[in-house]
Short mmCIF file of C-alpha atoms and ligand atoms in Angstrom, two decimals:
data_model
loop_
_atom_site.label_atom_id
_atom_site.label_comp_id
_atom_site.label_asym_id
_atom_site.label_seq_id
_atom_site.Cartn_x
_atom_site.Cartn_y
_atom_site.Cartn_z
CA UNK A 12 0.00 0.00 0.00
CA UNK A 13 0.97 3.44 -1.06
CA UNK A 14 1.74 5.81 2.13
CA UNK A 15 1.65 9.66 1.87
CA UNK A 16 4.25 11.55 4.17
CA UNK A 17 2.60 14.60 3.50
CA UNK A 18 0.74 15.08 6.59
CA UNK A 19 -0.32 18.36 6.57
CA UNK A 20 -1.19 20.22 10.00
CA UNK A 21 0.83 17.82 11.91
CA UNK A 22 1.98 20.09 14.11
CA UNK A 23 -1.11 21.60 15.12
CA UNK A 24 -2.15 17.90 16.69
CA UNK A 25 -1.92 17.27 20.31
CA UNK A 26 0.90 14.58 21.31
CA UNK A 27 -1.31 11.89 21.45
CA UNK A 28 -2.58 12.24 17.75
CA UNK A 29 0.59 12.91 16.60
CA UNK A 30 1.24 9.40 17.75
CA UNK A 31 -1.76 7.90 16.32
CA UNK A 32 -0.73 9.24 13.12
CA UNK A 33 2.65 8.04 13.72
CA UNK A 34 1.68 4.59 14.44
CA UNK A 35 -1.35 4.17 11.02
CA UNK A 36 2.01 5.12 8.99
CA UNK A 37 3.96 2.72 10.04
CA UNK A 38 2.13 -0.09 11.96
CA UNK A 39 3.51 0.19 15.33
CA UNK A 40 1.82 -2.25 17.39
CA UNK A 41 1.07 -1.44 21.41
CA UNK A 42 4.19 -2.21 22.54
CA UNK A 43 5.98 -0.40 20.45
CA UNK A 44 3.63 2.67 21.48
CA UNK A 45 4.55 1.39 25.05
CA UNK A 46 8.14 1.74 24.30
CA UNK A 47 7.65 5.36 22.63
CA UNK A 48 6.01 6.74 25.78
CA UNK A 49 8.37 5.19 28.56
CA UNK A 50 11.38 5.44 26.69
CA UNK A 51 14.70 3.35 27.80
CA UNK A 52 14.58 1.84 31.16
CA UNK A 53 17.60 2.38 33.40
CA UNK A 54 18.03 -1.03 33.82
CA UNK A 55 18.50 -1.13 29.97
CA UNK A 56 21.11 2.13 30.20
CA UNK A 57 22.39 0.60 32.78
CA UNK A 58 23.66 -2.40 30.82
CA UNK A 59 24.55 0.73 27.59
CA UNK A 60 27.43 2.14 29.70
CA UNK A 61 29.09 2.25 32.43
CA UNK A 62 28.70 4.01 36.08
CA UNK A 63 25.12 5.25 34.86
CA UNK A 64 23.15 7.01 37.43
CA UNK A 65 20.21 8.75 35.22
CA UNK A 66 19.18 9.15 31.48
CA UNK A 67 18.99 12.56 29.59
CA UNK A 68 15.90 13.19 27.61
CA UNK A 69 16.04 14.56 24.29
CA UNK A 70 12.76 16.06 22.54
CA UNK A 71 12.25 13.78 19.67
CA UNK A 72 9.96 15.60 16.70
CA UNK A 73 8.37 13.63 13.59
CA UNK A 74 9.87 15.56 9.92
CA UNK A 75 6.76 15.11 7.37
CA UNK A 76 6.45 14.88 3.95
CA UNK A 77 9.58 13.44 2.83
CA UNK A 78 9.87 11.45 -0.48
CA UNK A 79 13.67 10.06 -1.72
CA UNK A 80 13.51 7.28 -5.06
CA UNK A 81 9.69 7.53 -5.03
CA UNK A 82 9.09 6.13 -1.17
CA UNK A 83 7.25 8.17 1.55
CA UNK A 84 9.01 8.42 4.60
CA UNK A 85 8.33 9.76 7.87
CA UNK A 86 11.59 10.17 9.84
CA UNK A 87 12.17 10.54 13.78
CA UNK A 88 14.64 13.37 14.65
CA UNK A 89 16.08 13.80 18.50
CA UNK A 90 17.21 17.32 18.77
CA UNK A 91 17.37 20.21 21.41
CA UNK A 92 17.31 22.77 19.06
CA UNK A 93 13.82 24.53 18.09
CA UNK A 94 12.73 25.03 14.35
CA UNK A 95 14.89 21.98 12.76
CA UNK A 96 12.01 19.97 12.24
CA UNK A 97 9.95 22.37 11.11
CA UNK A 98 12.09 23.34 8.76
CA UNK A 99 13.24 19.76 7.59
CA UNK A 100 9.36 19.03 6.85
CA UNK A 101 8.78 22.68 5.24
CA UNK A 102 11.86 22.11 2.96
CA UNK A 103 11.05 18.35 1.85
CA UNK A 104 7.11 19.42 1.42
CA UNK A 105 9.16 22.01 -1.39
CA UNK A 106 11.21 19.06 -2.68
CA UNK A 107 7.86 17.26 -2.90
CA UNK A 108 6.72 19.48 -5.63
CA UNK A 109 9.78 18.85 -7.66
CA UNK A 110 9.19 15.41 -7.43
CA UNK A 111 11.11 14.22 -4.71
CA UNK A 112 14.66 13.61 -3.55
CA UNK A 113 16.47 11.17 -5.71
CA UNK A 114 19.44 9.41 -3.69
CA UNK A 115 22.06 6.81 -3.81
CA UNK A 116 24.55 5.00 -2.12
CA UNK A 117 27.97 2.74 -2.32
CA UNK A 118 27.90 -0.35 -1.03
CA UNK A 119 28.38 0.25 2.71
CA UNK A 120 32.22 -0.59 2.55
CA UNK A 121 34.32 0.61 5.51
CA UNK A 122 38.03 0.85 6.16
CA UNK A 123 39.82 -0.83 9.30
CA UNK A 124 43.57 0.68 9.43
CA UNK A 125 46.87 -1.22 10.78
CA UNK A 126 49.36 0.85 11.51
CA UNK A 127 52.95 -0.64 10.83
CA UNK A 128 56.38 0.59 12.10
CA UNK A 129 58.81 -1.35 10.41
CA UNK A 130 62.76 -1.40 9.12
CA UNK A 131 62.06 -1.19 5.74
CA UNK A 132 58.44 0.47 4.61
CA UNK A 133 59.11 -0.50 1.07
CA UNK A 134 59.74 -4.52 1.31
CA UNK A 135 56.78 -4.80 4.12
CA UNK A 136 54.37 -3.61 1.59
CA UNK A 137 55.31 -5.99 -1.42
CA UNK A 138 55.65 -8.95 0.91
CA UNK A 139 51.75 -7.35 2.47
CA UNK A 140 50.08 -7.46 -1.04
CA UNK A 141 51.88 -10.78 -2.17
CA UNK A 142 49.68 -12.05 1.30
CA UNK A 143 46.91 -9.99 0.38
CA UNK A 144 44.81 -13.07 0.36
CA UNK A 145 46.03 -14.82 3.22
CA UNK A 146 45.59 -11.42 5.57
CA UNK A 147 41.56 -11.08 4.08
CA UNK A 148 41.28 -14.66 4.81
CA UNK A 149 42.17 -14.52 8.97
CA UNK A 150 40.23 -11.36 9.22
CA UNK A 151 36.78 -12.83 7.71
CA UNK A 152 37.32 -15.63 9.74
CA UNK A 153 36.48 -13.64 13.21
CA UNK A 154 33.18 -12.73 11.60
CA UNK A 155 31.21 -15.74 9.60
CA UNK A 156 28.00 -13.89 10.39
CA UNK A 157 29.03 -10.82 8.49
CA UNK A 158 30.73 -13.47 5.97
CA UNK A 159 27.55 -15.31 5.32
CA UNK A 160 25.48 -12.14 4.51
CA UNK A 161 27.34 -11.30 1.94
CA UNK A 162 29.88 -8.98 3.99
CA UNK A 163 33.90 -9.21 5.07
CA UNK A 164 36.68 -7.77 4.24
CA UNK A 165 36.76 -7.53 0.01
CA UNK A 166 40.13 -5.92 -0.39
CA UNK A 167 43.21 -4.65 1.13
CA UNK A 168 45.24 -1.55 0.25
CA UNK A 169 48.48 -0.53 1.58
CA UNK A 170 49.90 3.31 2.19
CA UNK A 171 53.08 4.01 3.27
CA UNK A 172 52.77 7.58 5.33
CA UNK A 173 55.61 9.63 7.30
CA UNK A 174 58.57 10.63 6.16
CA UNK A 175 62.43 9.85 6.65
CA UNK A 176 63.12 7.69 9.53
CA UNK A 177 59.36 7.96 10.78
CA UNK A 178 57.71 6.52 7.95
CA UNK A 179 55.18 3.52 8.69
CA UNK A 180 53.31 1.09 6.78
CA UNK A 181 49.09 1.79 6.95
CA UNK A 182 46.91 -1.17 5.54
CA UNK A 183 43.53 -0.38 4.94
CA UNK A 184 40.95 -3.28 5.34
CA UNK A 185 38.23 -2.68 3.02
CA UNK A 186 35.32 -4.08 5.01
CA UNK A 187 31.77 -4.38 3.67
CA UNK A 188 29.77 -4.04 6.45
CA UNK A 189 26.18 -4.59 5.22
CA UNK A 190 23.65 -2.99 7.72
CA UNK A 191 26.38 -2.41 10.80
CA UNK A 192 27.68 0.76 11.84
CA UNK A 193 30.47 -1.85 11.31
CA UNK A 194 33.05 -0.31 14.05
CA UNK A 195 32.98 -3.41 16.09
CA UNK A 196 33.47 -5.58 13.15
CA UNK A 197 36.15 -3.94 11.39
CA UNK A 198 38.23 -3.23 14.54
CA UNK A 199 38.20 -6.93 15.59
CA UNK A 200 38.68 -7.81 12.15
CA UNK A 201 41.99 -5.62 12.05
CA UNK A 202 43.23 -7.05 15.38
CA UNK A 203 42.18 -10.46 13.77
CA UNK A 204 44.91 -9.35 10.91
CA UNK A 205 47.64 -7.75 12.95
CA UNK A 206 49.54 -10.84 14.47
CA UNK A 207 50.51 -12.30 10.66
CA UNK A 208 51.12 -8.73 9.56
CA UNK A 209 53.93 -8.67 12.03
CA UNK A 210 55.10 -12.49 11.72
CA UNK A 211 55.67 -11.90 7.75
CA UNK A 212 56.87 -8.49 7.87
CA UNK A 213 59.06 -8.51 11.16
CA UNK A 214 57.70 -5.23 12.25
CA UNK A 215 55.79 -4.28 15.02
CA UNK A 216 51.64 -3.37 14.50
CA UNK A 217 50.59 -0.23 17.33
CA UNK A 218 47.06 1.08 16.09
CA UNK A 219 44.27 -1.27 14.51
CA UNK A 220 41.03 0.62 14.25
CA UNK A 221 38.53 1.45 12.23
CA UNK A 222 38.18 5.44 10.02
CA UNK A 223 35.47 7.35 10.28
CA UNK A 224 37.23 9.00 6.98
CA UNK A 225 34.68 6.61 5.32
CA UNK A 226 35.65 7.58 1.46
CA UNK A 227 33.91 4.07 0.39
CA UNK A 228 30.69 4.73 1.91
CA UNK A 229 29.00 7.26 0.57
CA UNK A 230 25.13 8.37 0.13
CA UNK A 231 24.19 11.46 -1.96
CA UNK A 232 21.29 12.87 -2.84
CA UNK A 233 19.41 15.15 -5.36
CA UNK A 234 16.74 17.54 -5.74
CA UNK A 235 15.05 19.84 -8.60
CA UNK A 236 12.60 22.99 -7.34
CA UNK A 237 10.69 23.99 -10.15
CA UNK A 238 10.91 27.62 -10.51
CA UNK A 239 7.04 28.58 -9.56
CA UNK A 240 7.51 26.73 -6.28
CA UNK A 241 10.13 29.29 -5.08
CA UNK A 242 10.21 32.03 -7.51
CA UNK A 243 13.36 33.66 -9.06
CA UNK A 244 14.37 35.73 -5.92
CA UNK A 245 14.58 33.16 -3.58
CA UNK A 246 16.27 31.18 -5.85
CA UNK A 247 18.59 33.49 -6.96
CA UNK A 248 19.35 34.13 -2.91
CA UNK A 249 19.87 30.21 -2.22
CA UNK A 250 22.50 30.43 -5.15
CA UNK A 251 24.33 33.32 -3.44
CA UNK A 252 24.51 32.24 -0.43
CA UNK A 253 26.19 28.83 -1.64
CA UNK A 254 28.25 30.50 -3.58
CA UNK A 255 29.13 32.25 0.07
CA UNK A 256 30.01 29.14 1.23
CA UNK A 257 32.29 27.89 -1.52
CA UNK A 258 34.41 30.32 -1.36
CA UNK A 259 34.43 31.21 2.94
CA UNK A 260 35.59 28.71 5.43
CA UNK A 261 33.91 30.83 8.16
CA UNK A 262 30.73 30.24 6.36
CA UNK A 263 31.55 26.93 4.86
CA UNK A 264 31.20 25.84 9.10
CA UNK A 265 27.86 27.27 9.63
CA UNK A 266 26.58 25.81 6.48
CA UNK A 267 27.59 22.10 7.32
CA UNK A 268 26.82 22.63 11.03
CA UNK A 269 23.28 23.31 9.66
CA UNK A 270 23.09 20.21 7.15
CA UNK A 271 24.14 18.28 10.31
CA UNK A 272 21.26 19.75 12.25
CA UNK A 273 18.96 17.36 10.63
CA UNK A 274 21.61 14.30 9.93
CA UNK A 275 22.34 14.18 13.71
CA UNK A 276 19.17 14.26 14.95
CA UNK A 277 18.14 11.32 12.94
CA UNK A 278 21.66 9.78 13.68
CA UNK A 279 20.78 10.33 17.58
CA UNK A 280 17.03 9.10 17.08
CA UNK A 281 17.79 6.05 14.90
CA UNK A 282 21.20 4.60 18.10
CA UNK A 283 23.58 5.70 15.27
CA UNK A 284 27.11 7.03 16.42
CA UNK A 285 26.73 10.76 16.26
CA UNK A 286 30.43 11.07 16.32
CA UNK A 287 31.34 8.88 13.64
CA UNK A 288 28.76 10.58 10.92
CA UNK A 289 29.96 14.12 12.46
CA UNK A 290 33.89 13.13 12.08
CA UNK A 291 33.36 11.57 8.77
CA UNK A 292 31.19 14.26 7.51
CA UNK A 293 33.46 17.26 8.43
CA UNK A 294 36.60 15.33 7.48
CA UNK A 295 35.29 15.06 4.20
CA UNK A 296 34.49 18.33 3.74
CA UNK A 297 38.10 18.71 3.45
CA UNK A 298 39.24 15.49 1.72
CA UNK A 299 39.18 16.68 -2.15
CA UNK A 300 40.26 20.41 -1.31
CA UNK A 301 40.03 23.05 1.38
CA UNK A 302 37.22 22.75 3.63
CA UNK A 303 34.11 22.83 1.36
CA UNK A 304 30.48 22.68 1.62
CA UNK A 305 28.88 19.60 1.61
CA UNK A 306 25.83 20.19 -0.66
CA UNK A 307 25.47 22.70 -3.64
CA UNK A 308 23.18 24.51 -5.02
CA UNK A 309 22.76 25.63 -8.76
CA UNK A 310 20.38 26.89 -11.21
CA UNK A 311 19.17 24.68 -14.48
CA UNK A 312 18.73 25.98 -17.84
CA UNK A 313 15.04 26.27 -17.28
CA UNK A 314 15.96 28.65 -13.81
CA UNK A 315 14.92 25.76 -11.33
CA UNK A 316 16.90 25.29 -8.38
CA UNK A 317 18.91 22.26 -7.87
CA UNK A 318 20.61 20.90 -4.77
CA UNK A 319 22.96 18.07 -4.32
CA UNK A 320 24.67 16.53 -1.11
CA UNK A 321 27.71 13.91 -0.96
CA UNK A 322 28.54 12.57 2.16
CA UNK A 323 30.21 9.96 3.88
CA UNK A 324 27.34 8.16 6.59
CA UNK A 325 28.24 5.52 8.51
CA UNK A 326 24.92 4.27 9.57
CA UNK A 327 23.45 0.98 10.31
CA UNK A 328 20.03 -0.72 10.83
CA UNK A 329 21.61 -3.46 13.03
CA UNK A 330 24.30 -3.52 15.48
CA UNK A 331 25.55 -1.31 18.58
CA UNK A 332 23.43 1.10 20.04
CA UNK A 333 20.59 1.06 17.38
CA UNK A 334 19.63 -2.08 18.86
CA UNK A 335 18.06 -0.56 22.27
CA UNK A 336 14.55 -0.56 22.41
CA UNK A 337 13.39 2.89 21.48
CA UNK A 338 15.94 3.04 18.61
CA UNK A 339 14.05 -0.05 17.12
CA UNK A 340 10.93 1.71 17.09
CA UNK A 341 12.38 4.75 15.23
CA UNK A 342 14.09 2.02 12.69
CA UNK A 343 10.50 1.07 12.46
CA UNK A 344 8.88 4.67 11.88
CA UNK A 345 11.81 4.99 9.21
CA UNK A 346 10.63 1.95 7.83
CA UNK A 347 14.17 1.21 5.94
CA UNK A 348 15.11 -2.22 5.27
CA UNK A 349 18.88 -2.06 4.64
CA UNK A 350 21.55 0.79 6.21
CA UNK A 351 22.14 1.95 2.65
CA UNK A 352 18.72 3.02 2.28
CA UNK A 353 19.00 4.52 5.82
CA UNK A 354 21.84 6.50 4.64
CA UNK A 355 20.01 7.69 1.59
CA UNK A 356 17.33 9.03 3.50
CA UNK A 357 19.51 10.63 6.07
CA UNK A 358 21.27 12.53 2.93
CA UNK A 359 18.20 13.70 1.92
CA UNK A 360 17.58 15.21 5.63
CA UNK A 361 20.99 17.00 5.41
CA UNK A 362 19.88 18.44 1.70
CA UNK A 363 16.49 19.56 3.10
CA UNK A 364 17.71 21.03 6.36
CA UNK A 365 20.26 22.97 4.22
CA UNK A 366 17.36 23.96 1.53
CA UNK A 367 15.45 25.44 4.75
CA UNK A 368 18.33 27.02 6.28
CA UNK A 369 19.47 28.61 2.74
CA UNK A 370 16.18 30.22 1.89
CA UNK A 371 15.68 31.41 5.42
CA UNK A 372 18.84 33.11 5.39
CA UNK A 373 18.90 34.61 2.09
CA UNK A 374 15.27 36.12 2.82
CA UNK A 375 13.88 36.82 5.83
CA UNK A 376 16.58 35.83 8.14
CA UNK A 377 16.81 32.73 10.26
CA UNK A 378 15.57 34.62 13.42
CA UNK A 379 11.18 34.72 13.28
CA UNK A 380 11.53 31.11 12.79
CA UNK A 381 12.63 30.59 16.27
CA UNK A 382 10.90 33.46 18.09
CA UNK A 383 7.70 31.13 19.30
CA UNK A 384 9.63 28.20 20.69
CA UNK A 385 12.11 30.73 21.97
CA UNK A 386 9.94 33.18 23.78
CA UNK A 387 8.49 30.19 25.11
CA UNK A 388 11.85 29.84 26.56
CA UNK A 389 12.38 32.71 27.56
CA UNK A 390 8.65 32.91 29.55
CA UNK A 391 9.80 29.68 31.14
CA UNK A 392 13.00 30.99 32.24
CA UNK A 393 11.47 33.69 33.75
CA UNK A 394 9.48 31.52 35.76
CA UNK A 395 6.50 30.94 34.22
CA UNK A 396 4.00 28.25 35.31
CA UNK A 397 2.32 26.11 32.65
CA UNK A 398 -1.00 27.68 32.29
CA UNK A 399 1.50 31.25 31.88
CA UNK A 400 3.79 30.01 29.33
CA UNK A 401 1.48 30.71 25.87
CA UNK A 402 0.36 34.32 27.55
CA UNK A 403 3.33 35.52 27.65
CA UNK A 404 5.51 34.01 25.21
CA UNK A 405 2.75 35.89 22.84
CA UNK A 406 2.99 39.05 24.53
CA UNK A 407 6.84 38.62 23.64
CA UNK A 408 6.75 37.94 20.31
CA UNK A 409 4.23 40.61 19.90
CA UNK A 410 5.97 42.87 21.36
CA UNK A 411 9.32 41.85 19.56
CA UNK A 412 11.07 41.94 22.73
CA UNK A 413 12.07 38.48 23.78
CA UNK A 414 13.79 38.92 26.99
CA UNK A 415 13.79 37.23 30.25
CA UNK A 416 13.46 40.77 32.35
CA UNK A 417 10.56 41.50 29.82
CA UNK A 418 9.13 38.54 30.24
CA UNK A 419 9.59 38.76 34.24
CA UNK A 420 7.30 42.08 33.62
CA UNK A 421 4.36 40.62 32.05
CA UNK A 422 4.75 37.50 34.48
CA UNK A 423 4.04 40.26 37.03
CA UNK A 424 1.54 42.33 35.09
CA UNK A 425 -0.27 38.16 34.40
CA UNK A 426 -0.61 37.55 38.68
CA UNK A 427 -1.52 41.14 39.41
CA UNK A 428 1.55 41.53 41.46
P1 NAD B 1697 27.94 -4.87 16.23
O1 NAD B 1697 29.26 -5.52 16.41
O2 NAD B 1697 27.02 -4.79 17.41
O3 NAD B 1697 27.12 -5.54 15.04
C1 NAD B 1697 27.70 -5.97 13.87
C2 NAD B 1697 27.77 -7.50 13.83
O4 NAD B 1697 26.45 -8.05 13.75
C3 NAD B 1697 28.48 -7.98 12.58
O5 NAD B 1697 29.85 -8.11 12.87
C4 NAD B 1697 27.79 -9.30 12.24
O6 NAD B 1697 28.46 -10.38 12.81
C5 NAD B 1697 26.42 -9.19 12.91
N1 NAD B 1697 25.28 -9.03 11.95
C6 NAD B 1697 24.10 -9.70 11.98
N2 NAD B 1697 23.27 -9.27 11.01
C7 NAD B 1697 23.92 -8.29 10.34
C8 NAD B 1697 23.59 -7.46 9.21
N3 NAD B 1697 22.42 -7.55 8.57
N4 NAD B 1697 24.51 -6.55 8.81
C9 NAD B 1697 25.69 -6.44 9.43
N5 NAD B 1697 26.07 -7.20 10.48
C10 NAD B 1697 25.19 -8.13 10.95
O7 NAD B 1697 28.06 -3.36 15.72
P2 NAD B 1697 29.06 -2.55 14.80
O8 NAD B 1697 28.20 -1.81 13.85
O9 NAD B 1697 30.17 -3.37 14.26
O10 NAD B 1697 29.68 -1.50 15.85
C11 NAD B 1697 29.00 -0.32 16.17
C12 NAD B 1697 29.42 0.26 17.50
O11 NAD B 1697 30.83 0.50 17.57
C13 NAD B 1697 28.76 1.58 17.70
O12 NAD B 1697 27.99 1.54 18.89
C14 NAD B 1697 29.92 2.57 17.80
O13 NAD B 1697 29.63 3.64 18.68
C15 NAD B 1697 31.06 1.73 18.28
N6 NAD B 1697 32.44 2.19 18.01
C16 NAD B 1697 32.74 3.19 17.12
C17 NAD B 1697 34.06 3.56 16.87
C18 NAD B 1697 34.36 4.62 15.84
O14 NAD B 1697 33.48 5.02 15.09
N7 NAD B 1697 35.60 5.13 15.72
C19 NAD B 1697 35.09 2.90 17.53
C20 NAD B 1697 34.76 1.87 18.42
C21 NAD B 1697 33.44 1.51 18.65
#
């Protein structure tokens, strides 16, 4: 059955109809519901890390209207920060019009490095490649699971990094992963490896770990804005202020920080490694050339706006953290059946969180969008009680004054004091 994301007036639903939506979409069944309303038990954090004495909670916001290769998705995104899902569903309901976000992805191949300190860099890499198929073999033997699904290590490259008497040999596993994270994997794969690296070689192995510099796993993803969606100006204003980022580092920051705003959150949501996909992401903003921006934006012949994004994202559907309880049921809301689509939706988040981010800045500016949630803030700061919060976060925003001594004034002015 065909499922529309595009929900509209979602966010004018109370909690618990956002959640009835949520669950028609994609067929949670009580227990998941359970799940969604509890959240993770401290028993179940307890066993996550270690010396735990509480959990944090995160607000955790459903982005609508979404469409990537022709499939509706609604996607789960944990954030603190007001206005990103609001703008993540404004910008994909504008993508919608185009016809959607088209996106792809490698196959989810990782790289596990060895580092090697030996006498001569030079003869430890021939005799390396001449075992080439000795080393694969003991490193897909610690993992028949991964083996069996089609995964393992596929090939093996050698670098030789360093220079004068410092150099050192770096082997690079090549590790398809298949719908793992995969750091677990790869990094006992590598130790797996190290031991005959050393016997053949006579040098001595230090680091074997995984890179979150992961250049063979990447998802992109495309959109087209027709014109009389967005009209010339905006366009033209998205343009520029890509073009801003192309060519200024200090911007080029902001600008990825943004298209993380939405990739995190759904990284968080989903028990992904937030660190990995922000490492990777940032590092390859950097790999090709200076630090760059990770999506652009251009104009086609017929004036429509087109965005693309190119990222590494290391995320799986299986594995590590994404398989506590409450990071099953956002798998679930996703509603992807392999990482690599995972990571194809989660580049079309970073495109659309970018789009909305763009166009805000190039018109209006970025700050109305967050005056509600923030004067609410702000009225709560002040000291505001439940039943005062709406009163005089309106006053605020009326007023165009959002300030906590401001607000402490019409608290005042509210209880007649
Ligand atoms: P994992 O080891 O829990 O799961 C992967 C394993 O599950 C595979 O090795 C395989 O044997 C099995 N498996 C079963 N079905 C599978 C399928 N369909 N696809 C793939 N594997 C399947 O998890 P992981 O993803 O290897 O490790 C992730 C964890 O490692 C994360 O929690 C991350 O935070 C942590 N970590 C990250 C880094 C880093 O990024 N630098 C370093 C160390 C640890």
């Amino acid at each position: 059955m065909d499922k529309s994301s595009r929900i509209s007036g979602f966010y004018k639903l109370s909690v618990e109809e956002r959640i009835k939506k949520v669950r028609e979409f994609s067929d949670l069944g009580n227990d998941d519901i359970k799940t969604l309303k509890e959240g993770l038990s401290l028993e179940y954090a307890d066993r996550m890390i270690e010396n735990v004495i509480c959990k944090i909670s995160v607000p955790l916001g459903i982005a609508t209207n979404f469409q990537v290769n022709g499939k509706d998705y609604i996607i789960p995104m944990a954030t603190e920060e007001a206005s990103v899902v609001a703008a993540a569903s404004n910008a994909a309901r504008l993508v919608r019009e185009g016809g959607g976000f088209e996106a792809s992805s490698t196959e989810p191949v990782m790289i596990g490095q060895i580092q090697l300190v030996v006498d001569d860099p030079d003869d430890a890499q021939d005799i390396i490649l001449e075992n080439k198929k000795q080393i694969i073999g003991l490193a897909n033997e610690r993992d028949p699971t991964l083996v069996s699904l089609g995964g393992g290590v596929k090939d093996l490259k050698v670098r030789i990094v360093g220079s004068d008497d410092r150099r050192m040999v770096i082997i690079h596993l090549l590790v398809n992963v298949q719908d793992a994270m995969g750091a677990n994997a790869v990094n006992t794969m590598a130790e797996a490896a190290a031991p005959f690296i050393e016997e053949i070689t006579g040098g001595k192995v230090y680091l074997r770990i995984i890179s979150n510099l992961a250049t063979e796993r990447i998802a992109r993803a495309r959109c087209v804005i027709p014109q009389r969606v967005l009209g010339e100006d905006v366009i033209e204003g998205i343009v520029r202020a890509y073009e801003f980022a192309a060519v200024d580092i200090f911007r080029a920051s902001t600008h990825n920080k943004g298209v993380m705003n939405g990739i995190t959150a759904v990284t968080l949501a989903t028990g992904n490694d937030t660190r990995a996909v922000e490492a990777g992401a940032h590092t390859y903003a950097s790999f090709e050339s200076e630090y760059r921006p990770l999506t652009t934006w251009s104009k086609n012949k017929e004036g429509d706006l087109v965005g693309e994004i190119k990222l590494p994202l290391a995320v799986g559907t299986f594995g590590g953290a994404t398989m506590n309880p409450v990071a099953r049921v956002m798998h679930k809301i996703i509603g992807a059946k392999k990482a690599s689509e995972l990571s194809e939706v989660l580049a079309a988040v970073g495109l659309a969180q970018n789009l909305a981010a763009l166009k805000a800045l190039s018109s209006e500016g970025i700050q109305r969008g967050h005056m509600a949630l923030h004067a609410k803030n702000i009225a709560v700061m002040a000291g505001a009680g439940e039943n005062e919060v709406e009163k005089v976060a309106q006053k605020l925003v009326e007023e165009k004054n959002i300030r906590v001594d401001r607000a402490k004034e019409l608290l005042e002015e509210l209880r007649g004091e």
